[in-house]
Amino acid sequence: QVQLVESGGGSVQPGGSLRLSCVVSGRGFMYNAMGWYRQVPGNQRESVATITRGGITNYADSVKGRFTISRDSAKNTVYLQMNSLKPEDTAVYYCNMHLAWADKDYWGQGTQVTVSS
């Protein structure tokens, strides 16, 4: 059974940094793309950053140059390093594992990130 568990969210002032972690249990981490998404109440969930099993990354324009996604296959963990945080980055952040061959997605429970002075 696959489970994704996020951690690392919290409250930070504008300009600050946070690092989110997502540990994947069960099979599949090393074979599948991983991603971070975020959602604000009333809005659709949006992609923030994704990383393929080969390490190719993609970022939303709004976070390019500020956020970095990475993965550690030895730890079954994907990270999102967030620097120069802005109030508009406030959202619930979700970890995702995408199984392209099955067109199936697994999601974590979400972790709140709040950027406020």
Coordinates of C-alpha atoms in Angstrom, one line a residue:
Q1 CA 0.0 0.0 0.0
V2 CA 1.4 3.4 -1.0
Q3 CA 1.4 6.2 1.4
L4 CA 2.8 9.7 1.1
V5 CA 3.5 11.7 4.3
E6 CA 4.5 15.4 4.1
S7 CA 6.3 17.4 6.7
G8 CA 8.1 20.7 7.1
G9 CA 5.3 23.2 6.7
G10 CA 4.8 26.2 9.0
S11 CA 4.7 29.9 9.3
V12 CA 7.5 32.2 8.0
Q13 CA 8.0 35.8 7.3
P14 CA 8.3 37.1 3.8
G15 CA 11.8 36.4 2.5
G16 CA 12.2 33.4 4.6
S17 CA 12.8 29.8 3.7
L18 CA 11.2 26.4 4.4
R19 CA 12.0 22.9 3.3
L20 CA 9.1 20.4 2.7
S21 CA 9.7 16.7 2.8
C22 CA 7.6 13.8 1.6
V23 CA 8.3 10.3 2.5
V24 CA 6.8 7.6 0.3
S25 CA 6.1 4.1 1.7
G26 CA 5.3 1.1 -0.4
R27 CA 6.5 0.4 -3.8
G28 CA 7.0 2.7 -6.7
F29 CA 9.1 5.7 -5.6
M30 CA 12.1 5.1 -7.7
Y31 CA 10.0 4.3 -10.8
N32 CA 7.7 7.3 -10.9
A33 CA 7.6 11.0 -11.3
M34 CA 7.1 13.0 -8.1
G35 CA 5.7 16.5 -7.6
W36 CA 4.6 19.2 -5.3
Y37 CA 1.2 21.0 -5.7
R38 CA -0.5 23.7 -3.7
Q39 CA -4.1 24.8 -3.2
V40 CA -5.7 27.9 -1.7
P41 CA -9.3 27.6 -0.5
G42 CA -11.6 28.3 -3.4
N43 CA -9.0 27.8 -6.0
Q44 CA -7.9 24.7 -8.0
R45 CA -4.9 22.8 -7.0
E46 CA -1.9 23.9 -9.1
S47 CA 1.4 22.3 -9.9
V48 CA 4.4 23.9 -8.2
A49 CA 7.3 21.6 -9.2
T50 CA 7.8 18.1 -10.6
I51 CA 10.7 15.8 -11.0
T52 CA 10.9 12.7 -13.2
R53 CA 12.5 9.5 -12.0
G54 CA 15.6 10.5 -14.0
G55 CA 15.8 13.9 -12.2
I56 CA 14.4 16.2 -14.9
T57 CA 12.6 19.1 -13.1
N58 CA 9.9 21.5 -14.1
Y59 CA 8.7 24.5 -12.2
A60 CA 5.7 26.9 -12.3
D61 CA 6.8 30.3 -13.5
S62 CA 5.8 31.9 -10.2
V63 CA 8.4 29.8 -8.3
K64 CA 11.3 29.6 -10.8
G65 CA 14.5 30.7 -9.2
R66 CA 13.1 30.5 -5.7
F67 CA 12.1 26.8 -5.2
T68 CA 14.1 23.7 -5.8
I69 CA 12.7 20.1 -6.0
S70 CA 14.9 17.1 -5.4
R71 CA 14.6 13.4 -4.7
D72 CA 16.6 10.9 -2.7
S73 CA 15.9 7.4 -3.8
A74 CA 17.8 5.9 -0.9
K75 CA 15.3 7.6 1.5
N76 CA 12.2 7.3 -0.7
T77 CA 11.9 11.1 -0.1
V78 CA 11.2 14.1 -2.3
Y79 CA 12.0 17.6 -1.1
L80 CA 10.9 21.1 -1.9
Q81 CA 13.3 23.8 -0.8
M82 CA 11.5 27.1 -0.8
N83 CA 13.5 30.4 -0.6
S84 CA 12.5 34.0 -0.8
L85 CA 9.0 33.1 0.2
K86 CA 6.2 35.6 -0.6
P87 CA 2.7 36.0 0.9
E88 CA 1.2 34.6 -2.3
D89 CA 3.0 31.3 -1.6
T90 CA 0.6 30.7 1.3
A91 CA -1.3 27.5 0.6
V92 CA -1.6 23.9 1.5
Y93 CA 1.1 22.0 -0.2
Y94 CA 0.6 18.4 -1.4
C95 CA 3.0 15.8 -2.4
N96 CA 2.2 13.7 -5.5
M97 CA 3.4 10.5 -7.1
H98 CA 2.2 10.0 -10.7
L99 CA 2.1 6.6 -12.2
A100 CA 2.1 7.4 -15.9
W101 CA 1.6 3.8 -17.0
A102 CA -1.6 3.5 -15.0
D103 CA -2.6 7.2 -15.2
K104 CA -3.0 7.1 -11.5
D105 CA -2.0 9.6 -8.8
Y106 CA -1.2 9.2 -5.1
W107 CA -1.5 12.2 -2.8
G108 CA -0.3 13.1 0.7
Q109 CA -2.5 14.7 3.3
G110 CA -1.1 18.2 2.8
T111 CA 1.0 20.5 4.8
Q112 CA 0.1 24.2 5.5
V113 CA 2.6 26.9 4.5
T114 CA 1.8 30.4 5.7
V115 CA 3.9 33.4 4.7
S116 CA 3.0 36.5 6.6
S117 CA 4.6 39.4 8.5

